[in-house]
Amino acid sequence: MAENDTRKVTIAAIADLAGVSVPTVSRVLNGRSDVASQTRERVEELLTRHGYRRRPSAARTSSGLLDLVFPDLDSPWAVEIIRGVEDVAHAAGIGTVVSAIHRRNASAKQWLDSLRTRATEGVIFVTSMVEPPLQAELRRLNIPVVLVDADGIPQQDAPTIGATNWAGGLAATEYLIRLGHRRIGFITGLPQLMCSRARMDGYRAAMESAGLPIDDDLICQGDFYHESGFSGGTRLLRLPDPPTAIFASCDQMALGVYEAVRQQGLRVGDDVSVVGFDDLPEVRWSSPPMTTVRQPLAEMGMVAARTVLRLARGEHVESPRVELATELVVRDSAAPPRVR
């Protein structure tokens, strides 16, 4: 059988190539433990090489559970994604198991041990790369995986759901430029995240397109938490020539900038314009209500849930990468700069 002929791959053909019996291949496909590790690896390698399309297991399709995994659960945007996933899961008559693996090997192992004890329709990882050993085990267990807002370029064969972060960064910065701002501070997210880099690239593109210099003194490193927004905003506002506007890569950091502005004896909107990113429910009630880029977090969760359930049913997913549109939401935290 040619390596690139994947049209009619059968269990019998895989068994012949591996030099094992058909029941042995069947046991590997069903995740049975009574197969020698070397034999399992050889069969798995042949299944992958020849593109064998596995049917969804009966245990998974009748499990009634969907796993949703975060690196941490201390961010308001996690609640929005959970809401979207649960809307789809509830409509499908299944439950949602929410976990946090805290980016530690021991935590990931504990989660995987728990997963082995129960059936699941599939797993949604949020802002979390699936490490190769974990990826291999999920494949061995025949569990479909979908990524939301992946940390980097996905190494695993899994669909990813994201947002148009570059376009959002561009729109926020262009809006401030249209208001008349020329010195615009920017507080980044974590540099290893694709969304952080895309938002910063959007900021840079808008500045360059307007013929404005990109001053490294106006760019501060953040981490998506209030404290880094406060410290970054404080540093920017204490510059000899401070910015008249600050764009923060997420709403939480923008709220930190709000406090930095107040502690400098200034007013958000009147003295310093502030724009965030996410459009969390709380920012429409901030003082003043925040201008921000809406990231469709709940919708991202809904699309991820629908996608992983389709994979669980053995359906084909047309696009490996889906990006949902961001939208600038104008409120009261940004205004034309005051004449100094």
Short mmCIF file of N, CA and C in Angstrom, two decimals, residues 7 226 307 317:
data_model
loop_
_atom_site.label_atom_id
_atom_site.label_comp_id
_atom_site.label_asym_id
_atom_site.label_seq_id
_atom_site.Cartn_x
_atom_site.Cartn_y
_atom_site.Cartn_z
N ARG A 7 -7.24 6.47 0.75
CA ARG A 7 -8.66 6.44 0.43
C ARG A 7 -9.37 5.25 1.07
N HIS A 226 -4.53 43.59 36.18
CA HIS A 226 -4.68 44.98 36.58
C HIS A 226 -3.35 45.62 36.98
N THR A 307 -17.58 22.92 17.30
CA THR A 307 -16.54 22.24 16.51
C THR A 307 -16.13 20.92 17.14
N VAL A 317 -14.35 18.90 9.61
CA VAL A 317 -14.29 20.34 9.89
C VAL A 317 -13.56 21.01 8.74
#
